[in-house]
C-alpha positions as a Markdown table, in Angstrom:
| # | Residue | x | y | z |
|---|---|---|---|---|
| 1 | Gly | 47.3 | 222.7 | 123.7 |
| 2 | Val | 45.9 | 221.7 | 120.3 |
| 3 | Lys | 43.9 | 218.8 | 119.2 |
| 4 | Asn | 42.5 | 217.6 | 115.9 |
| 5 | Lys | 41.8 | 214.1 | 114.0 |
| 6 | Gln | 45.5 | 213.8 | 113.0 |
| 7 | Phe | 47.6 | 215.8 | 115.4 |
| 8 | Ser | 47.4 | 216.7 | 119.4 |
| 9 | Phe | 49.9 | 218.8 | 121.0 |
| 10 | Phe | 50.1 | 219.9 | 124.7 |
| 11 | Thr | 52.7 | 221.7 | 126.6 |
| 12 | Gln | 52.6 | 222.5 | 130.2 |
| 13 | Leu | 55.1 | 224.7 | 132.4 |
| 14 | Asn | 55.0 | 224.6 | 136.3 |
| 15 | His | 57.3 | 226.9 | 138.5 |
| 16 | Thr | 57.3 | 226.9 | 142.4 |
| 17 | His | 59.6 | 229.0 | 144.5 |
| 18 | Thr | 59.4 | 229.4 | 148.2 |
| 19 | Thr | 61.6 | 231.1 | 150.6 |
| 20 | Gly | 61.6 | 231.8 | 154.6 |
| 21 | Ile | 61.9 | 228.0 | 155.3 |
| 22 | Ser | 64.1 | 227.0 | 158.1 |
| 23 | Glu | 65.0 | 223.8 | 159.9 |
| 24 | Ala | 67.0 | 225.6 | 162.3 |
| 25 | Lys | 65.8 | 228.4 | 164.7 |
| 26 | Gly | 67.5 | 231.4 | 165.9 |
| 27 | Ile | 68.3 | 235.2 | 165.4 |
| 28 | Asn | 69.2 | 236.1 | 161.9 |
| 29 | Phe | 69.3 | 232.6 | 160.7 |
| 30 | Glu | 69.5 | 232.2 | 156.9 |
| 31 | Asn | 66.2 | 231.3 | 155.0 |
| 32 | Asp | 66.2 | 228.3 | 153.0 |
| 33 | Ile | 64.5 | 228.0 | 149.6 |
| 34 | Phe | 62.8 | 225.4 | 147.7 |
| 35 | Ser | 62.4 | 225.7 | 144.0 |
| 36 | Arg | 61.0 | 223.6 | 141.5 |
| 37 | Ile | 60.6 | 223.9 | 137.7 |
| 38 | Asn | 58.5 | 221.2 | 135.9 |
| 39 | Ile | 57.9 | 221.2 | 131.9 |
| 40 | Asn | 55.6 | 218.6 | 130.4 |
| 41 | Gln | 55.4 | 218.1 | 126.6 |
| 42 | Lys | 53.2 | 215.4 | 124.9 |
| 43 | Val | 52.6 | 214.9 | 120.9 |
| 44 | Gly | 50.0 | 212.6 | 119.4 |
| 45 | Ile | 50.0 | 211.8 | 115.8 |
| 46 | Ser | 47.8 | 209.7 | 113.5 |
| 47 | Val | 49.8 | 208.3 | 110.7 |
| 48 | Leu | 46.9 | 206.1 | 109.5 |
| 49 | Lys | 43.4 | 205.4 | 110.6 |
| 50 | Asp | 44.4 | 202.3 | 112.6 |
| 51 | Leu | 47.8 | 203.8 | 113.7 |
| 52 | Leu | 48.5 | 206.0 | 116.5 |
| 53 | Phe | 51.6 | 207.4 | 118.2 |
| 54 | Asp | 51.8 | 209.1 | 121.5 |
| 55 | Leu | 55.1 | 210.8 | 122.5 |
| 56 | Tyr | 55.9 | 212.4 | 125.5 |
| 57 | Ala | 58.6 | 214.2 | 127.5 |
| 58 | Asn | 59.1 | 215.5 | 131.3 |
| 59 | Tyr | 61.8 | 217.4 | 132.8 |
| 60 | Asp | 61.8 | 218.2 | 136.5 |
| 61 | Lys | 64.3 | 220.3 | 138.5 |
| 62 | Ile | 64.2 | 221.1 | 142.2 |
| 63 | Lys | 66.7 | 223.2 | 144.3 |
| 64 | Asn | 66.7 | 223.4 | 147.9 |
| 65 | Thr | 68.9 | 224.4 | 150.9 |
| 66 | Phe | 68.8 | 223.0 | 154.3 |
| 67 | Asp | 70.3 | 223.1 | 157.5 |
| 68 | Asn | 72.3 | 220.7 | 159.6 |
| 69 | Pro | 70.3 | 217.5 | 160.0 |
| 70 | Tyr | 72.5 | 215.5 | 162.1 |
| 71 | Gly | 72.6 | 215.1 | 165.9 |
| 72 | Gly | 75.8 | 216.5 | 168.0 |
| 73 | Ile | 76.4 | 220.0 | 169.2 |
| 74 | Asn | 75.8 | 221.3 | 165.4 |
| 75 | Tyr | 72.4 | 219.7 | 165.3 |
| 76 | Ser | 69.6 | 222.0 | 163.9 |
| 77 | Ser | 72.1 | 224.5 | 163.7 |
| 78 | Asp | 72.1 | 227.2 | 160.9 |
| 79 | Asp | 74.0 | 226.3 | 157.6 |
| 80 | Val | 74.9 | 228.3 | 154.4 |
| 81 | Tyr | 76.7 | 225.7 | 152.7 |
| 82 | Asn | 74.2 | 222.9 | 152.4 |
| 83 | Asn | 72.3 | 222.6 | 149.1 |
| 84 | Ser | 70.7 | 220.1 | 146.9 |
| 85 | Val | 70.1 | 220.0 | 143.1 |
| 86 | Ser | 68.0 | 217.1 | 141.5 |
| 87 | Glu | 67.2 | 216.9 | 137.7 |
| 88 | Gln | 65.2 | 214.2 | 136.4 |
| 89 | Phe | 64.1 | 213.6 | 132.7 |
| 90 | Arg | 61.7 | 211.1 | 131.1 |
| 91 | Ile | 60.9 | 210.4 | 127.4 |
| 92 | Gly | 58.7 | 207.8 | 125.8 |
| 93 | Ile | 56.8 | 206.8 | 123.1 |
| 94 | Asn | 53.6 | 204.7 | 122.8 |
| 95 | Pro | 52.5 | 203.5 | 119.5 |
| 96 | Lys | 49.0 | 201.7 | 119.1 |
| 97 | Tyr | 48.0 | 199.6 | 115.9 |
| 98 | Thr | 44.4 | 198.4 | 115.9 |
| 99 | Tyr | 43.3 | 195.5 | 113.5 |
| 100 | Asn | 40.4 | 193.3 | 113.1 |
| 101 | Lys | 39.2 | 191.9 | 116.7 |
| 102 | Gly | 42.5 | 193.3 | 118.3 |
| 103 | Glu | 45.0 | 195.7 | 119.0 |
| 104 | Leu | 48.7 | 196.0 | 119.5 |
| 105 | Lys | 50.3 | 198.6 | 122.0 |
| 106 | Ile | 53.9 | 199.5 | 122.9 |
| 107 | Asn | 54.7 | 201.5 | 126.0 |
| 108 | Ala | 58.3 | 202.4 | 126.1 |
| 109 | Gly | 60.1 | 204.9 | 128.2 |
| 110 | Tyr | 63.5 | 206.0 | 129.5 |
| 111 | Leu | 64.1 | 207.9 | 132.9 |
| 112 | Gly | 67.5 | 209.6 | 134.1 |
| 113 | Leu | 68.1 | 211.2 | 137.5 |
| 114 | Asp | 71.0 | 213.1 | 138.5 |
| 115 | Arg | 71.2 | 214.5 | 142.2 |
| 116 | Asn | 74.1 | 216.5 | 143.6 |
| 117 | Ile | 74.4 | 217.4 | 147.4 |
| 118 | Asn | 76.8 | 219.7 | 149.1 |
| 119 | Gln | 76.8 | 219.3 | 152.7 |
| 120 | Tyr | 79.3 | 220.9 | 155.3 |
| 121 | Asn | 81.3 | 218.4 | 157.2 |
| 122 | Ser | 82.1 | 220.1 | 160.8 |
| 123 | Trp | 84.8 | 217.1 | 161.3 |
| 124 | Thr | 86.8 | 218.1 | 158.2 |
| 125 | Ser | 85.7 | 222.0 | 158.1 |
| 126 | Ser | 84.9 | 221.4 | 154.4 |
| 127 | Val | 81.8 | 220.8 | 152.1 |
| 128 | Asp | 81.4 | 217.2 | 151.0 |
| 129 | Leu | 80.0 | 216.6 | 147.3 |
| 130 | Tyr | 77.5 | 213.7 | 147.0 |
| 131 | Lys | 76.6 | 212.6 | 143.6 |
| 132 | Tyr | 73.7 | 210.3 | 142.7 |
| 133 | Phe | 72.9 | 209.0 | 139.4 |
| 134 | Ser | 70.0 | 206.5 | 138.2 |
| 135 | Lys | 68.4 | 205.2 | 134.9 |
| 136 | Asn | 65.6 | 203.0 | 134.0 |
| 137 | Val | 64.5 | 201.9 | 130.5 |
| 138 | Ser | 61.2 | 200.4 | 130.5 |
| 139 | Ile | 59.5 | 198.5 | 127.3 |
| 140 | Asp | 56.0 | 196.9 | 127.5 |
| 141 | Val | 54.4 | 195.1 | 124.5 |
| 142 | Val | 51.2 | 193.6 | 124.7 |
| 143 | Asn | 48.7 | 192.5 | 122.2 |
| 144 | Lys | 44.9 | 192.0 | 122.9 |
| 145 | Tyr | 42.7 | 189.7 | 120.8 |
| 146 | Ser | 39.0 | 189.7 | 121.5 |
| 147 | Phe | 37.4 | 186.3 | 120.9 |
| 148 | Ser | 34.0 | 187.9 | 121.4 |
| 149 | Glu | 32.4 | 190.8 | 123.4 |
| 150 | Lys | 33.1 | 188.7 | 126.5 |
| 151 | Leu | 36.1 | 186.7 | 126.0 |
| 152 | Phe | 39.6 | 188.3 | 125.3 |
| 153 | Ala | 43.2 | 187.3 | 125.5 |
| 154 | Leu | 46.2 | 189.3 | 126.3 |
| 155 | Val | 50.0 | 188.4 | 125.2 |
| 156 | Gly | 52.8 | 190.6 | 126.1 |
| 157 | Leu | 56.5 | 191.0 | 127.2 |
| 158 | Gln | 57.8 | 193.4 | 130.1 |
| 159 | Tyr | 61.2 | 194.5 | 130.1 |
| 160 | Asn | 62.8 | 196.7 | 132.8 |
| 161 | Tyr | 66.5 | 197.9 | 132.8 |
| 162 | Phe | 67.9 | 199.5 | 136.0 |
| 163 | Ser | 71.3 | 201.2 | 136.8 |
| 164 | Met | 72.5 | 203.6 | 139.4 |
| 165 | Ala | 76.0 | 205.4 | 140.5 |
| 166 | Gln | 77.0 | 207.1 | 143.5 |
| 167 | Tyr | 80.2 | 209.3 | 144.1 |
| 168 | Asp | 81.2 | 210.8 | 147.2 |
| 169 | Ala | 84.1 | 210.8 | 149.9 |
| 170 | Tyr | 82.9 | 207.6 | 151.2 |
| 171 | Thr | 81.2 | 205.8 | 148.3 |
| 172 | Asn | 82.4 | 204.8 | 144.6 |
| 173 | Ile | 79.8 | 202.9 | 142.7 |
| 174 | Ser | 79.7 | 202.9 | 139.1 |
| 175 | Phe | 76.9 | 202.1 | 136.5 |
| 176 | Gln | 78.8 | 198.9 | 135.8 |
| 177 | Asn | 78.7 | 197.6 | 139.1 |
| 178 | Ala | 74.9 | 198.4 | 140.0 |
| 179 | Lys | 72.7 | 197.4 | 137.1 |
| 180 | Phe | 70.3 | 194.6 | 136.5 |
| 181 | Asn | 67.3 | 194.0 | 134.2 |
| 182 | Ile | 64.2 | 192.1 | 134.0 |
| 183 | Ala | 62.1 | 190.3 | 131.5 |
| 184 | Asp | 58.5 | 189.5 | 132.0 |
| 185 | Pro | 56.7 | 187.3 | 129.3 |
| 186 | Tyr | 52.8 | 186.8 | 130.2 |
| 187 | Phe | 49.4 | 185.5 | 129.0 |
| 188 | Thr | 46.2 | 186.2 | 130.3 |
| 189 | Val | 42.4 | 185.1 | 129.3 |
| 190 | Val | 39.7 | 187.3 | 130.5 |
| 191 | Tyr | 35.9 | 186.6 | 130.6 |
| 192 | Asn | 33.4 | 189.2 | 131.6 |
| 193 | Ser | 29.6 | 187.9 | 131.9 |
| 194 | Asp | 26.4 | 189.9 | 131.6 |
| 195 | Phe | 25.3 | 188.8 | 135.0 |
| 196 | Gly | 28.5 | 190.5 | 136.9 |
| 197 | Phe | 30.9 | 187.2 | 137.1 |
| 198 | Asn | 34.5 | 188.0 | 135.8 |
| 199 | Leu | 37.1 | 185.4 | 135.5 |
| 200 | Asn | 41.0 | 186.1 | 135.0 |
| 201 | Ser | 43.6 | 183.5 | 134.3 |
| 202 | Gly | 47.0 | 184.0 | 133.1 |
| 203 | Val | 50.7 | 182.9 | 133.6 |
| 204 | Arg | 53.9 | 184.7 | 134.0 |
| 205 | Leu | 57.4 | 184.2 | 134.0 |
| 206 | Asn | 59.8 | 186.8 | 135.9 |
| 207 | Thr | 63.3 | 186.4 | 134.6 |
| 208 | His | 66.0 | 188.5 | 136.6 |
| 209 | Ser | 69.5 | 189.1 | 135.0 |
| 210 | Ile | 71.2 | 188.1 | 138.3 |
| 211 | Tyr | 68.7 | 186.0 | 140.4 |
| 212 | Gly | 67.1 | 184.0 | 137.4 |
| 213 | Asn | 63.6 | 182.8 | 137.2 |
């Protein structure tokens, strides 16, 4: 990582690989694996004295193999066909502007998750493919204004968008049929005394795109 007054930079890479795991017990059974790769990237930029930008990106990939998890005569049996691959990607930006007696913050991010599972089907003697997808967009805008060292107010708006999809031999759910959003405007007043007495008072309106307020 690198850091100075105008710029900061941080990169992190993690890799985990494990083998020799098995849900099933027997002679000469296949060794199942678990593998994970994680990459974190953060960048901070000071454009002006009172304006800061923090950007981040994160990538996760998980691969594993597994044995038969269901009951019946094949329960806990060794299986060389079952495997799963999951990929998750996150990206976001957090600008912050400071002004006299206050500050304005924005926390915005996107998350996407893809997961594919191959699993042997003893009924059809074939391998079934299960595909799962999900998306999330999150934005939180909040302004803090200090009336004094003890009294300040928060005014903000939080927005979340969620969607998912699932495709397999038994299910067909598209993003269009599985999505909703939530918008929450809020207002809070906070008082912190010198003798340990703290008072928070506020209101929040939850607005769901399907269920309403």
